[in-house]
């Protein structure tokens, strides 16, 4: 009430309209209210106060500020060029087709497989010089390293929106990222894609996971629904770099680095650590309830853009449910998710669902964030090309608030 400067009746009205999530506390009458929803409402209120307030509030889940024709966020999940990402994933549309849709507005031919674009000799020498990462979640930094190396070989030849060279470079970049997953397999070496191999199949091969139809469908669906999500911090970073006239590879490297933070690509590792600390349904629920009682977020739950649940998470959890024999651990976590939803009114985010899919497929630990980063590269390329076409420098102003002494 204090944050929004409203009365109790107004707060209750926001809850009844679904604008603010009300969270129960077991054994107590008092309820908690999702701070992300409160901040979003406050941003909307401030946006009505003038241009400066609009700009300031827009930087934190506020009002849209950049026009785009790429992705629209809806209650049913993201729409890519007007096509529902969830439906694309359910129908078996390949990640390659979705990437082409994001880049050109036209989906690739059904079952599309990209030609092998890797510049094999130079890339093999560079890959051989790389020391495998000490931790699997450092794959994201490796992506940035390989991206800049590819940029050095291509120069400015791939810096025209929608050009043949640009899209070939984008395909090469994604194939290279897929090869990097070999560094966290038992081979601990770069994986060279086979001719005609899909991105989903190459990821499984690089990670030494059986290339079954079920595993390919799971990986492909995850890549499809993670391909873009409007103006995320990493996409914004890519657009800022693009507005300055940077090359494709420099723009993607900027996005990869922005995506390496604890609130983005490494959020998956936090979810995995949360699940690993306890093994039973009851222990997980007690930890979640303790975090809620202290006003802290439960890793993997509650997305500000999806107060009624993240459709991407539902899709991936459905895929896990339909898989063959499941472990007792996955069954316990599934019941824990239902408990959190019932007792606290919190719904799972895609990060939790992707981590569970990786567990179900027995992928190496801490690789979910790297999968997300590879998938999101398709969206970054689309944002970079769109920003190049806009031809405007993104240069927000800072509001000076005085000097601080440390």
GROMACS .gro file of C-alpha atoms in nm:
model
  406
    1UNK     CA    1   0.000   0.000   0.000
    2UNK     CA    2   0.285   0.235   0.083
    3UNK     CA    3   0.473   0.160  -0.239
    4UNK     CA    4   0.164   0.219  -0.454
    5UNK     CA    5   0.015   0.495  -0.236
    6UNK     CA    6  -0.325   0.324  -0.240
    7UNK     CA    7  -0.585   0.210   0.014
    8UNK     CA    8  -0.643  -0.154   0.117
    9UNK     CA    9  -0.957  -0.172  -0.100
   10UNK     CA   10  -0.756  -0.069  -0.406
   11UNK     CA   11  -0.493  -0.335  -0.335
   12UNK     CA   12  -0.766  -0.599  -0.308
   13UNK     CA   13  -0.909  -0.477  -0.638
   14UNK     CA   14  -0.569  -0.521  -0.804
   15UNK     CA   15  -0.557  -0.878  -0.671
   16UNK     CA   16  -0.907  -0.961  -0.792
   17UNK     CA   17  -0.820  -0.832  -1.141
   18UNK     CA   18  -0.511  -1.050  -1.153
   19UNK     CA   19  -0.269  -0.757  -1.153
   20UNK     CA   20  -0.103  -0.854  -0.824
   21UNK     CA   21  -0.036  -1.208  -0.706
   22UNK     CA   22  -0.153  -1.276  -0.351
   23UNK     CA   23   0.057  -1.542  -0.176
   24UNK     CA   24  -0.068  -1.739   0.124
   25UNK     CA   25   0.151  -1.823   0.423
   26UNK     CA   26   0.074  -2.163   0.576
   27UNK     CA   27  -0.053  -2.129   0.933
   28UNK     CA   28  -0.092  -1.752   0.916
   29UNK     CA   29  -0.377  -1.519   0.819
   30UNK     CA   30  -0.149  -1.256   0.670
   31UNK     CA   31  -0.080  -1.276   0.298
   32UNK     CA   32   0.221  -1.165   0.096
   33UNK     CA   33   0.205  -0.978  -0.235
   34UNK     CA   34   0.446  -1.029  -0.523
   35UNK     CA   35   0.685  -0.736  -0.520
   36UNK     CA   36   0.753  -0.769  -0.896
   37UNK     CA   37   0.381  -0.710  -0.961
   38UNK     CA   38   0.378  -0.412  -0.724
   39UNK     CA   39   0.683  -0.260  -0.898
   40UNK     CA   40   0.522  -0.311  -1.237
   41UNK     CA   41   0.204  -0.131  -1.126
   42UNK     CA   42   0.408   0.151  -0.975
   43UNK     CA   43   0.600   0.187  -1.303
   44UNK     CA   44   0.272   0.223  -1.492
   45UNK     CA   45   0.155   0.488  -1.248
   46UNK     CA   46   0.481   0.681  -1.277
   47UNK     CA   47   0.463   0.661  -1.655
   48UNK     CA   48   0.157   0.884  -1.645
   49UNK     CA   49   0.359   1.155  -1.470
   50UNK     CA   50   0.555   1.271  -1.776
   51UNK     CA   51   0.824   1.181  -2.027
   52UNK     CA   52   1.105   1.154  -1.774
   53UNK     CA   53   0.904   0.923  -1.553
   54UNK     CA   54   0.808   0.712  -1.857
   55UNK     CA   55   1.172   0.659  -1.946
   56UNK     CA   56   1.275   0.582  -1.588
   57UNK     CA   57   0.993   0.339  -1.519
   58UNK     CA   58   1.037   0.163  -1.852
   59UNK     CA   59   1.378   0.033  -1.745
   60UNK     CA   60   1.226  -0.206  -1.488
   61UNK     CA   61   0.944  -0.420  -1.632
   62UNK     CA   62   0.771  -0.094  -1.727
   63UNK     CA   63   0.606   0.040  -2.038
   64UNK     CA   64   0.734  -0.070  -2.385
   65UNK     CA   65   0.986   0.176  -2.529
   66UNK     CA   66   1.129   0.018  -2.846
   67UNK     CA   67   0.906  -0.073  -3.143
   68UNK     CA   68   0.965  -0.423  -3.279
   69UNK     CA   69   0.812  -0.664  -3.526
   70UNK     CA   70   0.993  -0.967  -3.388
   71UNK     CA   71   0.827  -1.093  -3.069
   72UNK     CA   72   0.511  -1.008  -2.878
   73UNK     CA   73   0.457  -1.127  -2.519
   74UNK     CA   74   0.107  -1.261  -2.451
   75UNK     CA   75  -0.054  -1.458  -2.169
   76UNK     CA   76  -0.022  -1.765  -2.393
   77UNK     CA   77   0.352  -1.712  -2.434
   78UNK     CA   78   0.565  -1.529  -2.692
   79UNK     CA   79   0.454  -1.485  -3.052
   80UNK     CA   80   0.734  -1.495  -3.310
   81UNK     CA   81   0.638  -1.277  -3.608
   82UNK     CA   82   0.276  -1.346  -3.511
   83UNK     CA   83   0.318  -1.723  -3.464
   84UNK     CA   84   0.280  -1.877  -3.119
   85UNK     CA   85   0.611  -2.017  -2.996
   86UNK     CA   86   0.434  -2.282  -2.787
   87UNK     CA   87   0.243  -2.409  -3.090
   88UNK     CA   88   0.557  -2.408  -3.303
   89UNK     CA   89   0.727  -2.626  -3.042
   90UNK     CA   90   0.430  -2.861  -3.005
   91UNK     CA   91   0.406  -2.911  -3.380
   92UNK     CA   92   0.771  -3.017  -3.405
   93UNK     CA   93   0.891  -2.709  -3.594
   94UNK     CA   94   1.270  -2.723  -3.590
   95UNK     CA   95   1.487  -2.466  -3.417
   96UNK     CA   96   1.642  -2.387  -3.755
   97UNK     CA   97   1.299  -2.307  -3.901
   98UNK     CA   98   1.219  -2.079  -3.608
   99UNK     CA   99   1.552  -1.899  -3.641
  100UNK     CA  100   1.480  -1.830  -4.008
  101UNK     CA  101   1.132  -1.706  -3.912
  102UNK     CA  102   1.279  -1.462  -3.659
  103UNK     CA  103   1.542  -1.338  -3.906
  104UNK     CA  104   1.338  -1.306  -4.225
  105UNK     CA  105   0.972  -1.321  -4.124
  106UNK     CA  106   0.936  -1.640  -4.326
  107UNK     CA  107   0.972  -1.988  -4.174
  108UNK     CA  108   1.227  -2.221  -4.323
  109UNK     CA  109   1.115  -2.529  -4.512
  110UNK     CA  110   0.974  -2.805  -4.285
  111UNK     CA  111   1.249  -3.017  -4.135
  112UNK     CA  112   1.513  -2.761  -4.234
  113UNK     CA  113   1.876  -2.855  -4.173
  114UNK     CA  114   2.143  -2.592  -4.226
  115UNK     CA  115   2.446  -2.668  -4.443
  116UNK     CA  116   2.764  -2.695  -4.241
  117UNK     CA  117   2.900  -2.339  -4.234
  118UNK     CA  118   3.199  -2.400  -4.008
  119UNK     CA  119   3.536  -2.282  -4.140
  120UNK     CA  120   3.687  -2.610  -4.035
  121UNK     CA  121   4.065  -2.565  -4.053
  122UNK     CA  122   4.097  -2.235  -3.868
  123UNK     CA  123   3.826  -2.326  -3.621
  124UNK     CA  124   3.985  -2.663  -3.545
  125UNK     CA  125   4.319  -2.499  -3.465
  126UNK     CA  126   4.153  -2.239  -3.242
  127UNK     CA  127   3.937  -2.501  -3.066
  128UNK     CA  128   4.243  -2.716  -2.998
  129UNK     CA  129   4.409  -2.425  -2.819
  130UNK     CA  130   4.119  -2.383  -2.575
  131UNK     CA  131   4.141  -2.523  -2.223
  132UNK     CA  132   3.810  -2.687  -2.123
  133UNK     CA  133   3.620  -2.478  -1.864
  134UNK     CA  134   3.669  -2.562  -1.497
  135UNK     CA  135   3.293  -2.536  -1.445
  136UNK     CA  136   3.018  -2.626  -1.691
  137UNK     CA  137   2.844  -2.292  -1.648
  138UNK     CA  138   3.156  -2.123  -1.790
  139UNK     CA  139   3.042  -2.243  -2.133
  140UNK     CA  140   2.873  -1.904  -2.166
  141UNK     CA  141   3.213  -1.730  -2.148
  142UNK     CA  142   3.344  -1.976  -2.408
  143UNK     CA  143   3.060  -1.870  -2.638
  144UNK     CA  144   3.180  -1.510  -2.615
  145UNK     CA  145   3.538  -1.617  -2.687
  146UNK     CA  146   3.443  -1.819  -2.996
  147UNK     CA  147   3.209  -1.542  -3.114
  148UNK     CA  148   3.487  -1.286  -3.115
  149UNK     CA  149   3.725  -1.529  -3.285
  150UNK     CA  150   3.472  -1.586  -3.566
  151UNK     CA  151   3.431  -1.209  -3.588
  152UNK     CA  152   3.803  -1.169  -3.646
  153UNK     CA  153   3.788  -1.405  -3.945
  154UNK     CA  154   3.479  -1.245  -4.100
  155UNK     CA  155   3.546  -0.879  -4.023
  156UNK     CA  156   3.269  -0.645  -4.138
  157UNK     CA  157   3.145  -0.872  -4.419
  158UNK     CA  158   2.851  -0.989  -4.203
  159UNK     CA  159   2.717  -0.651  -4.097
  160UNK     CA  160   2.424  -0.588  -4.329
  161UNK     CA  161   2.070  -0.658  -4.201
  162UNK     CA  162   1.924  -0.968  -4.364
  163UNK     CA  163   2.211  -1.012  -4.610
  164UNK     CA  164   2.328  -1.355  -4.722
  165UNK     CA  165   2.664  -1.307  -4.547
  166UNK     CA  166   2.500  -1.199  -4.224
  167UNK     CA  167   2.264  -1.496  -4.203
  168UNK     CA  168   2.539  -1.739  -4.303
  169UNK     CA  169   2.751  -1.595  -4.023
  170UNK     CA  170   2.461  -1.636  -3.780
  171UNK     CA  171   2.418  -2.001  -3.878
  172UNK     CA  172   2.791  -2.059  -3.842
  173UNK     CA  173   2.786  -1.894  -3.500
  174UNK     CA  174   2.505  -2.116  -3.369
  175UNK     CA  175   2.672  -2.429  -3.509
  176UNK     CA  176   2.995  -2.327  -3.338
  177UNK     CA  177   2.818  -2.277  -3.005
  178UNK     CA  178   2.668  -2.625  -3.041
  179UNK     CA  179   3.018  -2.765  -3.093
  180UNK     CA  180   3.134  -2.598  -2.770
  181UNK     CA  181   2.913  -2.834  -2.568
  182UNK     CA  182   3.173  -3.101  -2.638
  183UNK     CA  183   3.395  -2.930  -2.381
  184UNK     CA  184   3.165  -3.046  -2.099
  185UNK     CA  185   3.131  -3.403  -2.225
  186UNK     CA  186   3.367  -3.682  -2.126
  187UNK     CA  187   3.572  -3.605  -2.438
  188UNK     CA  188   3.634  -3.248  -2.314
  189UNK     CA  189   3.691  -3.132  -2.671
  190UNK     CA  190   3.517  -2.925  -2.940
  191UNK     CA  191   3.258  -3.126  -3.133
  192UNK     CA  192   3.261  -3.100  -3.513
  193UNK     CA  193   2.908  -3.109  -3.653
  194UNK     CA  194   2.837  -3.374  -3.915
  195UNK     CA  195   2.705  -3.279  -4.256
  196UNK     CA  196   2.326  -3.243  -4.247
  197UNK     CA  197   2.308  -3.276  -3.868
  198UNK     CA  198   2.041  -3.069  -3.694
  199UNK     CA  199   2.126  -2.836  -3.407
  200UNK     CA  200   1.924  -3.054  -3.166
  201UNK     CA  201   2.101  -3.372  -3.276
  202UNK     CA  202   2.443  -3.206  -3.270
  203UNK     CA  203   2.390  -3.090  -2.911
  204UNK     CA  204   2.305  -3.444  -2.802
  205UNK     CA  205   2.606  -3.582  -2.989
  206UNK     CA  206   2.837  -3.318  -2.842
  207UNK     CA  207   2.715  -3.405  -2.492
  208UNK     CA  208   2.731  -3.780  -2.563
  209UNK     CA  209   2.359  -3.826  -2.495
  210UNK     CA  210   2.165  -4.085  -2.701
  211UNK     CA  211   2.028  -3.919  -3.016
  212UNK     CA  212   1.678  -4.065  -2.978
  213UNK     CA  213   1.361  -3.915  -3.125
  214UNK     CA  214   1.240  -3.837  -2.771
  215UNK     CA  215   1.561  -3.658  -2.675
  216UNK     CA  216   1.571  -3.463  -3.001
  217UNK     CA  217   1.210  -3.352  -2.953
  218UNK     CA  218   1.286  -3.235  -2.598
  219UNK     CA  219   1.596  -3.038  -2.692
  220UNK     CA  220   1.431  -2.890  -3.001
  221UNK     CA  221   1.121  -2.777  -2.811
  222UNK     CA  222   1.338  -2.610  -2.546
  223UNK     CA  223   1.540  -2.427  -2.812
  224UNK     CA  224   1.225  -2.310  -2.990
  225UNK     CA  225   1.049  -2.160  -2.686
  226UNK     CA  226   1.371  -1.995  -2.562
  227UNK     CA  227   1.463  -1.838  -2.898
  228UNK     CA  228   1.341  -1.491  -2.809
  229UNK     CA  229   1.151  -1.306  -2.538
  230UNK     CA  230   1.116  -0.947  -2.652
  231UNK     CA  231   1.350  -0.691  -2.491
  232UNK     CA  232   1.539  -0.895  -2.231
  233UNK     CA  233   1.858  -0.737  -2.088
  234UNK     CA  234   2.075  -0.939  -2.327
  235UNK     CA  235   1.863  -0.846  -2.629
  236UNK     CA  236   1.879  -0.483  -2.521
  237UNK     CA  237   2.258  -0.510  -2.495
  238UNK     CA  238   2.269  -0.651  -2.849
  239UNK     CA  239   2.054  -0.365  -2.976
  240UNK     CA  240   2.266  -0.101  -2.804
  241UNK     CA  241   2.578  -0.243  -2.969
  242UNK     CA  242   2.399  -0.263  -3.305
  243UNK     CA  243   2.285   0.099  -3.276
  244UNK     CA  244   2.648   0.204  -3.247
  245UNK     CA  245   2.730   0.031  -3.577
  246UNK     CA  246   2.908  -0.271  -3.423
  247UNK     CA  247   2.949  -0.590  -3.624
  248UNK     CA  248   2.722  -0.892  -3.586
  249UNK     CA  249   2.980  -1.081  -3.384
  250UNK     CA  250   3.052  -0.787  -3.154
  251UNK     CA  251   2.679  -0.740  -3.094
  252UNK     CA  252   2.628  -1.109  -3.013
  253UNK     CA  253   2.933  -1.106  -2.784
  254UNK     CA  254   2.780  -0.811  -2.596
  255UNK     CA  255   2.457  -1.006  -2.558
  256UNK     CA  256   2.637  -1.321  -2.443
  257UNK     CA  257   2.826  -1.125  -2.176
  258UNK     CA  258   2.504  -0.960  -2.055
  259UNK     CA  259   2.347  -1.305  -2.046
  260UNK     CA  260   2.621  -1.446  -1.821
  261UNK     CA  261   2.492  -1.273  -1.507
  262UNK     CA  262   2.328  -1.432  -1.204
  263UNK     CA  263   1.988  -1.295  -1.307
  264UNK     CA  264   2.007  -1.439  -1.660
  265UNK     CA  265   2.208  -1.738  -1.783
  266UNK     CA  266   2.334  -1.835  -1.439
  267UNK     CA  267   1.986  -1.826  -1.287
  268UNK     CA  268   1.958  -2.186  -1.408
  269UNK     CA  269   2.252  -2.287  -1.191
  270UNK     CA  270   2.085  -2.122  -0.890
  271UNK     CA  271   1.772  -2.329  -0.956
  272UNK     CA  272   1.983  -2.643  -0.986
  273UNK     CA  273   2.162  -2.567  -0.659
  274UNK     CA  274   1.830  -2.505  -0.483
  275UNK     CA  275   1.702  -2.847  -0.595
  276UNK     CA  276   2.030  -3.023  -0.511
  277UNK     CA  277   2.048  -2.909  -0.149
  278UNK     CA  278   1.753  -3.124  -0.046
  279UNK     CA  279   1.621  -3.452  -0.180
  280UNK     CA  280   1.264  -3.484  -0.055
  281UNK     CA  281   0.939  -3.311  -0.144
  282UNK     CA  282   0.884  -3.197   0.216
  283UNK     CA  283   1.234  -3.054   0.255
  284UNK     CA  284   1.201  -2.859  -0.070
  285UNK     CA  285   0.868  -2.716   0.040
  286UNK     CA  286   1.008  -2.613   0.378
  287UNK     CA  287   1.295  -2.430   0.209
  288UNK     CA  288   1.054  -2.255  -0.031
  289UNK     CA  289   0.824  -2.154   0.255
  290UNK     CA  290   1.118  -2.021   0.454
  291UNK     CA  291   1.230  -1.805   0.162
  292UNK     CA  292   0.877  -1.673   0.113
  293UNK     CA  293   0.839  -1.589   0.482
  294UNK     CA  294   1.154  -1.378   0.458
  295UNK     CA  295   1.032  -1.198   0.148
  296UNK     CA  296   1.281  -1.373  -0.080
  297UNK     CA  297   1.213  -1.526  -0.420
  298UNK     CA  298   1.198  -1.903  -0.461
  299UNK     CA  299   1.442  -1.993  -0.742
  300UNK     CA  300   1.252  -2.096  -1.053
  301UNK     CA  301   0.912  -1.957  -0.951
  302UNK     CA  302   0.713  -1.644  -1.033
  303UNK     CA  303   0.763  -1.458  -1.362
  304UNK     CA  304   0.653  -1.091  -1.367
  305UNK     CA  305   0.526  -1.118  -1.726
  306UNK     CA  306   0.324  -1.434  -1.655
  307UNK     CA  307   0.134  -1.390  -1.325
  308UNK     CA  308  -0.087  -1.688  -1.413
  309UNK     CA  309   0.203  -1.913  -1.503
  310UNK     CA  310   0.479  -1.931  -1.764
  311UNK     CA  311   0.343  -2.118  -2.070
  312UNK     CA  312   0.698  -2.216  -2.170
  313UNK     CA  313   0.738  -2.395  -1.837
  314UNK     CA  314   0.408  -2.578  -1.883
  315UNK     CA  315   0.518  -2.703  -2.224
  316UNK     CA  316   0.852  -2.835  -2.099
  317UNK     CA  317   0.696  -2.993  -1.789
  318UNK     CA  318   0.442  -3.167  -2.014
  319UNK     CA  319   0.728  -3.306  -2.222
  320UNK     CA  320   0.891  -3.443  -1.907
  321UNK     CA  321   0.560  -3.595  -1.796
  322UNK     CA  322   0.523  -3.777  -2.129
  323UNK     CA  323   0.873  -3.920  -2.123
  324UNK     CA  324   0.921  -4.287  -2.034
  325UNK     CA  325   1.030  -4.400  -1.691
  326UNK     CA  326   1.096  -4.111  -1.453
  327UNK     CA  327   1.320  -4.105  -1.148
  328UNK     CA  328   1.188  -4.077  -0.794
  329UNK     CA  329   1.365  -3.742  -0.771
  330UNK     CA  330   1.169  -3.599  -1.065
  331UNK     CA  331   0.843  -3.730  -0.917
  332UNK     CA  332   0.924  -3.562  -0.585
  333UNK     CA  333   1.003  -3.231  -0.756
  334UNK     CA  334   0.681  -3.249  -0.960
  335UNK     CA  335   0.481  -3.287  -0.638
  336UNK     CA  336   0.682  -3.006  -0.479
  337UNK     CA  337   0.589  -2.776  -0.771
  338UNK     CA  338   0.221  -2.858  -0.715
  339UNK     CA  339   0.259  -2.787  -0.342
  340UNK     CA  340   0.418  -2.446  -0.401
  341UNK     CA  341   0.143  -2.355  -0.646
  342UNK     CA  342  -0.130  -2.463  -0.404
  343UNK     CA  343   0.013  -2.320  -0.084
  344UNK     CA  344   0.184  -2.005  -0.212
  345UNK     CA  345   0.014  -1.930  -0.543
  346UNK     CA  346   0.349  -1.938  -0.726
  347UNK     CA  347   0.392  -2.089  -1.071
  348UNK     CA  348   0.711  -2.239  -1.217
  349UNK     CA  349   0.923  -2.037  -1.458
  350UNK     CA  350   1.090  -2.173  -1.767
  351UNK     CA  351   1.426  -2.187  -1.584
  352UNK     CA  352   1.295  -2.452  -1.345
  353UNK     CA  353   1.135  -2.650  -1.628
  354UNK     CA  354   1.451  -2.643  -1.841
  355UNK     CA  355   1.666  -2.760  -1.550
  356UNK     CA  356   1.424  -3.049  -1.492
  357UNK     CA  357   1.431  -3.140  -1.862
  358UNK     CA  358   1.811  -3.152  -1.845
  359UNK     CA  359   1.788  -3.378  -1.539
  360UNK     CA  360   1.537  -3.604  -1.715
  361UNK     CA  361   1.766  -3.634  -2.017
  362UNK     CA  362   2.073  -3.686  -1.794
  363UNK     CA  363   2.258  -3.390  -1.940
  364UNK     CA  364   2.572  -3.274  -1.757
  365UNK     CA  365   2.507  -3.047  -1.458
  366UNK     CA  366   2.496  -2.670  -1.510
  367UNK     CA  367   2.441  -2.684  -1.885
  368UNK     CA  368   2.085  -2.547  -1.890
  369UNK     CA  369   2.207  -2.186  -1.896
  370UNK     CA  370   2.430  -2.259  -2.195
  371UNK     CA  371   2.137  -2.420  -2.381
  372UNK     CA  372   1.932  -2.109  -2.313
  373UNK     CA  373   2.214  -1.887  -2.441
  374UNK     CA  374   2.250  -2.084  -2.764
  375UNK     CA  375   1.874  -2.069  -2.824
  376UNK     CA  376   1.854  -1.697  -2.750
  377UNK     CA  377   2.126  -1.627  -3.009
  378UNK     CA  378   1.861  -1.672  -3.278
  379UNK     CA  379   1.659  -1.389  -3.127
  380UNK     CA  380   1.964  -1.168  -3.078
  381UNK     CA  381   2.046  -1.187  -3.447
  382UNK     CA  382   1.692  -1.076  -3.530
  383UNK     CA  383   1.715  -0.781  -3.287
  384UNK     CA  384   2.055  -0.680  -3.424
  385UNK     CA  385   1.927  -0.672  -3.782
  386UNK     CA  386   1.615  -0.481  -3.681
  387UNK     CA  387   1.821  -0.222  -3.492
  388UNK     CA  388   2.056  -0.178  -3.788
  389UNK     CA  389   1.753  -0.099  -4.004
  390UNK     CA  390   1.629   0.156  -3.750
  391UNK     CA  391   1.950   0.352  -3.796
  392UNK     CA  392   1.920   0.528  -3.460
  393UNK     CA  393   2.173   0.543  -3.178
  394UNK     CA  394   2.032   0.419  -2.848
  395UNK     CA  395   2.160   0.676  -2.602
  396UNK     CA  396   1.939   0.723  -2.292
  397UNK     CA  397   2.010   1.010  -2.055
  398UNK     CA  398   2.108   0.977  -1.690
  399UNK     CA  399   1.934   1.178  -1.419
  400UNK     CA  400   2.201   1.336  -1.198
  401UNK     CA  401   2.104   1.302  -0.831
  402UNK     CA  402   2.404   1.453  -0.655
  403UNK     CA  403   2.741   1.342  -0.523
  404UNK     CA  404   2.786   1.046  -0.291
  405UNK     CA  405   3.073   1.001  -0.050
  406UNK     CA  406   3.207   0.650   0.014
   0.00000   0.00000   0.00000
